[in-house]
CSV table of C-alpha atoms and ligand atoms in Angstrom, one decimal:
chain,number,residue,atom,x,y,z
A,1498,UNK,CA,23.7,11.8,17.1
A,1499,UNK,CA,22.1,12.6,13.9
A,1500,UNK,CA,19.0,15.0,13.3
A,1501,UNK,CA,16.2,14.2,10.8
A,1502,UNK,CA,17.5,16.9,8.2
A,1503,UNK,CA,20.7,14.8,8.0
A,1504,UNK,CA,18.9,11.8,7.7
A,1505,UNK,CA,16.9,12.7,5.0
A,1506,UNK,CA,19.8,14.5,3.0
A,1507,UNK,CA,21.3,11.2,2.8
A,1508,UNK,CA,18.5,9.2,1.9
A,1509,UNK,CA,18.1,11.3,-1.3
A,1510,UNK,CA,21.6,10.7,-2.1
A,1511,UNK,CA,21.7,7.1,-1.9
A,1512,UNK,CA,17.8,7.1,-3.3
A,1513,UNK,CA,19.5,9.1,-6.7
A,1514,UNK,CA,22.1,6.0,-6.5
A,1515,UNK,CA,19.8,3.8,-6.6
A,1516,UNK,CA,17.6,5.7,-9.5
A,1517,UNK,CA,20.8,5.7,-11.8
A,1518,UNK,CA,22.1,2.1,-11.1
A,1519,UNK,CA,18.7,0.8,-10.8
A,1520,UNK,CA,17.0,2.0,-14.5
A,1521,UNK,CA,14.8,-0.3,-15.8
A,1522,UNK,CA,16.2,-3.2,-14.3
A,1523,UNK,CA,12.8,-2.9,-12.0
A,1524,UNK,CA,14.2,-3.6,-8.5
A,1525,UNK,CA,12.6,-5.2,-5.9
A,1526,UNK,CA,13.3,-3.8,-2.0
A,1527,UNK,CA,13.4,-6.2,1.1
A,1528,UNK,CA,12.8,-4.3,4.1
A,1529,UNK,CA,13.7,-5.8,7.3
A,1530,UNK,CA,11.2,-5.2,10.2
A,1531,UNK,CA,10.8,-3.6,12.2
A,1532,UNK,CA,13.7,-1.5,12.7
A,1533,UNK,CA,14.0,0.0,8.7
A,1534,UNK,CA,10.3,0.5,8.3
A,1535,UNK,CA,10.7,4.5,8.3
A,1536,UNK,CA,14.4,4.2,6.4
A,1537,UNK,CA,12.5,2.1,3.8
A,1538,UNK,CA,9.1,4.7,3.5
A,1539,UNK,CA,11.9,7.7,3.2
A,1540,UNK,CA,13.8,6.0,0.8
A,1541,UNK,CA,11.0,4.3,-1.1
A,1542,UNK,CA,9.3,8.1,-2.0
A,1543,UNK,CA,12.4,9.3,-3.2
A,1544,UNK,CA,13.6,6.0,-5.8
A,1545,UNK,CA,11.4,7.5,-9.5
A,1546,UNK,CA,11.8,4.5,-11.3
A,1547,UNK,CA,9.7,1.4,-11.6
A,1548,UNK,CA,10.1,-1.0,-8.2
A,1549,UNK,CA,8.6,-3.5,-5.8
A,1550,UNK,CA,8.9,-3.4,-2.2
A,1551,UNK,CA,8.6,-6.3,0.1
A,1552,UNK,CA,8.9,-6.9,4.0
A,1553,UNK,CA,10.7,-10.1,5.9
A,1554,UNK,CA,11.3,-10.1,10.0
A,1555,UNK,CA,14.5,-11.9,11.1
A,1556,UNK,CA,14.3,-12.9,15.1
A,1557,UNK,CA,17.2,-13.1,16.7
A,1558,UNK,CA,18.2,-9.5,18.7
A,1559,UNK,CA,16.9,-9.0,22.8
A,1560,UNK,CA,18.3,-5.9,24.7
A,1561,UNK,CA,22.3,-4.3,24.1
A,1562,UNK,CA,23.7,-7.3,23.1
A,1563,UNK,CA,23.4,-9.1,19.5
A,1564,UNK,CA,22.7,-12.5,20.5
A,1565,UNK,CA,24.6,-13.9,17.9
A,1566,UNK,CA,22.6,-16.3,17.0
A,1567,UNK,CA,19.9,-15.3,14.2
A,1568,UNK,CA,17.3,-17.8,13.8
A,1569,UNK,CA,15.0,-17.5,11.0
A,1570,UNK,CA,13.4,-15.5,8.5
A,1571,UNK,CA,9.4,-14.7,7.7
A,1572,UNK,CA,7.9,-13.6,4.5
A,1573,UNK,CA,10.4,-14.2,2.4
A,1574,UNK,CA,9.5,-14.5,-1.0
A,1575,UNK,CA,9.9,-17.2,-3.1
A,1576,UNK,CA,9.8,-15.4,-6.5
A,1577,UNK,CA,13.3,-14.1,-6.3
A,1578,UNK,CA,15.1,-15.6,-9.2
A,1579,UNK,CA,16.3,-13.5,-11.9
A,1580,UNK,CA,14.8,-10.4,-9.9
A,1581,UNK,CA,17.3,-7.5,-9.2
A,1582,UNK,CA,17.1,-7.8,-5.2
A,1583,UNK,CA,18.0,-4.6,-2.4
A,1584,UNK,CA,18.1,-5.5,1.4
A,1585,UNK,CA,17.3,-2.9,3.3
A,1586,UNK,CA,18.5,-2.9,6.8
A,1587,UNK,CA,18.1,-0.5,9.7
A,1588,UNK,CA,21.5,-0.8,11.0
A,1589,UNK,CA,24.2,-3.1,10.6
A,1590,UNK,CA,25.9,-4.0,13.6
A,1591,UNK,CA,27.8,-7.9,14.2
A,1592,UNK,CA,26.9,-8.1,10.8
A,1593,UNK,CA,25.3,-11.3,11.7
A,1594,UNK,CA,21.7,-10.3,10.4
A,1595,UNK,CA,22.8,-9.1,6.9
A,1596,UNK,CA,25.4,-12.1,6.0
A,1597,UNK,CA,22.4,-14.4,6.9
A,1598,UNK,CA,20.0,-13.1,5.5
A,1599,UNK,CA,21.9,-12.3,1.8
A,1600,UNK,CA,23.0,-16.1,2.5
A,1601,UNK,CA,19.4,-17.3,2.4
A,1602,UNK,CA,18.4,-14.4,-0.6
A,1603,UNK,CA,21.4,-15.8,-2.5
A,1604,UNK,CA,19.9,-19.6,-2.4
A,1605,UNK,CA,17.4,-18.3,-5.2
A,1606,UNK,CA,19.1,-16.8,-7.7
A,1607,UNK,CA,18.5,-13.4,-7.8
A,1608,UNK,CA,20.4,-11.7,-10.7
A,1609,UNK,CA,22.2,-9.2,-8.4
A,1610,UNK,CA,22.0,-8.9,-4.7
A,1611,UNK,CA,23.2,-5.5,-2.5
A,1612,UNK,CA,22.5,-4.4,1.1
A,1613,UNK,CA,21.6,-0.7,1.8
A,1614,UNK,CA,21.7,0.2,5.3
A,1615,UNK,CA,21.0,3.3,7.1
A,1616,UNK,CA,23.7,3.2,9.9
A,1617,UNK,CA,27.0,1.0,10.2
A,1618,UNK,CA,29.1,0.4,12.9
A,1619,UNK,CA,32.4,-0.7,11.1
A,1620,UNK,CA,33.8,-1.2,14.6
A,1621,UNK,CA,31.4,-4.0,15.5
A,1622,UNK,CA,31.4,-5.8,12.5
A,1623,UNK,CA,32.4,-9.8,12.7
A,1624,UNK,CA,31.7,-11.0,9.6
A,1625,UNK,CA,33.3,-10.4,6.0
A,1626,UNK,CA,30.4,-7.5,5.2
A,1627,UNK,CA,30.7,-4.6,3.7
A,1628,UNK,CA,27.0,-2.6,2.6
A,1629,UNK,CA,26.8,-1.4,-1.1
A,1630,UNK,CA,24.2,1.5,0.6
A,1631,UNK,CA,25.0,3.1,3.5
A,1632,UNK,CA,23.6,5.7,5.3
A,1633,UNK,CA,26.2,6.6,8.4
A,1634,UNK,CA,29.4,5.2,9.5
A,1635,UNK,CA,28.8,5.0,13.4
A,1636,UNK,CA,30.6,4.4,17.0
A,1637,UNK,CA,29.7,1.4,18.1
A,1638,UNK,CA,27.4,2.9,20.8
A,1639,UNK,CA,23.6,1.9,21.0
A,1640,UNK,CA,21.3,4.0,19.2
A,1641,UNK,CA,17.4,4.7,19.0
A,1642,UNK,CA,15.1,6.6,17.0
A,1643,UNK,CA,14.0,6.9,13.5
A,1644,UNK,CA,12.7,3.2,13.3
A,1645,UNK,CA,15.7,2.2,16.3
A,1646,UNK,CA,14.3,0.5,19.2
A,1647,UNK,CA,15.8,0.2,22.7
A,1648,UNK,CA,13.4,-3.2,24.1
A,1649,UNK,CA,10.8,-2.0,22.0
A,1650,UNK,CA,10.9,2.1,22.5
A,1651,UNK,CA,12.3,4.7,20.8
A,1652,UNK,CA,10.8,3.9,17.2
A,1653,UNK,CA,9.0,6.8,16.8
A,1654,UNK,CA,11.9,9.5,17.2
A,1655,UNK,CA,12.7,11.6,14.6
A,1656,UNK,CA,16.4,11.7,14.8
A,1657,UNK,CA,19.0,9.4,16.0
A,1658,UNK,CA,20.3,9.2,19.6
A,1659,UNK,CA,23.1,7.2,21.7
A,1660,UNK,CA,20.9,5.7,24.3
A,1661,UNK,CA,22.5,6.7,28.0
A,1662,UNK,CA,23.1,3.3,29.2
A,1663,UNK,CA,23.2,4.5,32.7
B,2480,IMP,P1,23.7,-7.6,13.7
B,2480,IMP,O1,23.1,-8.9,13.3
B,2480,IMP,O2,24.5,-7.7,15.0
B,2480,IMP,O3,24.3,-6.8,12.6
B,2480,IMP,O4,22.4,-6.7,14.3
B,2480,IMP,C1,21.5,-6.3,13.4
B,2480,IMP,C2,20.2,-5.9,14.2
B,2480,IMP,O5,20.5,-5.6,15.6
B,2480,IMP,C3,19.6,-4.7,13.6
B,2480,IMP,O6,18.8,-5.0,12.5
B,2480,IMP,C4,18.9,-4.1,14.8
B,2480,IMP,O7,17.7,-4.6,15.0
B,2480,IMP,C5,19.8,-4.5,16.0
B,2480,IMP,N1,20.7,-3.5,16.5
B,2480,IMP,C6,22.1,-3.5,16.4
B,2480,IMP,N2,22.6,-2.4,16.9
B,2480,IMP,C7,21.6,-1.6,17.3
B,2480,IMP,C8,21.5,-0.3,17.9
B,2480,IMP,O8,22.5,0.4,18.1
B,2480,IMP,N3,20.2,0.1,18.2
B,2480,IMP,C9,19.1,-0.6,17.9
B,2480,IMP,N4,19.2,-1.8,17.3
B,2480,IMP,C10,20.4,-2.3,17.0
């Protein structure tokens, strides 16, 4: 669906964003794992100013289907306040995931608050979300690769494909 070249085209775009917007304001990322680990590493070499990067898991998502029901968040920091805070998300799908997770980043007072995410499925979305980042505007068909898992495989592709269901 889309090849590594693509992938990375866009991820210097939004990282020059981020560099303009971001100046001396010192951001600090939020990566969620596992699925943006390579999105994050890609975008974090190209940002040039002064940032922090941190990780947090959210379980909630098993197979096809997004269950819906996300349940809690690990390794969140607790030093948020004040700090200029970007979630980076893999995909963005229900929406689900994201409005929870900016819900429970909000509670702390960060002194501004966007989502960057590397693919979007406008389509799917149920919840009043809209990314500030975003990589791709996709179908809403499943896809792996480039940190996108299908039950655990797929990660390690280098582009993005629509996983053949059948
Ligand atoms: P949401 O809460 O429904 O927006 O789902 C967010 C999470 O579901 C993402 O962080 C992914 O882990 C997973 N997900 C949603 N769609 C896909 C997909 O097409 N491929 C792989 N994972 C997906």
């Amino acid at each position: 669906m889309i090849g590594s070249s693509e992938i990375a085209q866009r991820v210097k775009i939004i990282a020059s964003e981020i560099n303009r917007e971001y100046e001396s304001k010192n951001p600090l990322f939020i990566g969620v794992l596992n699925g943006a680990f390579l999105f994050m590493a890609d975008l974090f070499k190209e940002v040039s100013i002064s940032c922090e990067i941190g990780f947090i898991r959210v379980s909630s998502y098993n197979g096809l289907q997004s269950s819906g029901a996300v349940k809690n968040v690990i390794g969140l920091s607790e030093n948020l306040s004040g700090r200029h805070v970007i979630v980076v998300e893999d995909i963005v799908d229900t929406g689900e995931t994201a409005l929870f997770l900016l819900e429970e980043i909000r509670k702390q007072n960060p002194a501004t608050l966007k989502l960057a995410t590397l693919l979007f499925k406008p389509a799917s979305v149920k919840k009043n979300i809209k990314p500030d980042y975003i990589g791709f505007e996709i179908e809403p068909a499943f896809v792996v690769g480039y940190g996108l898992d299908y039950d655990g495989q797929g990660r390690n592709l280098n582009d993005i494909y629509v996983l053949n269901e059948t």
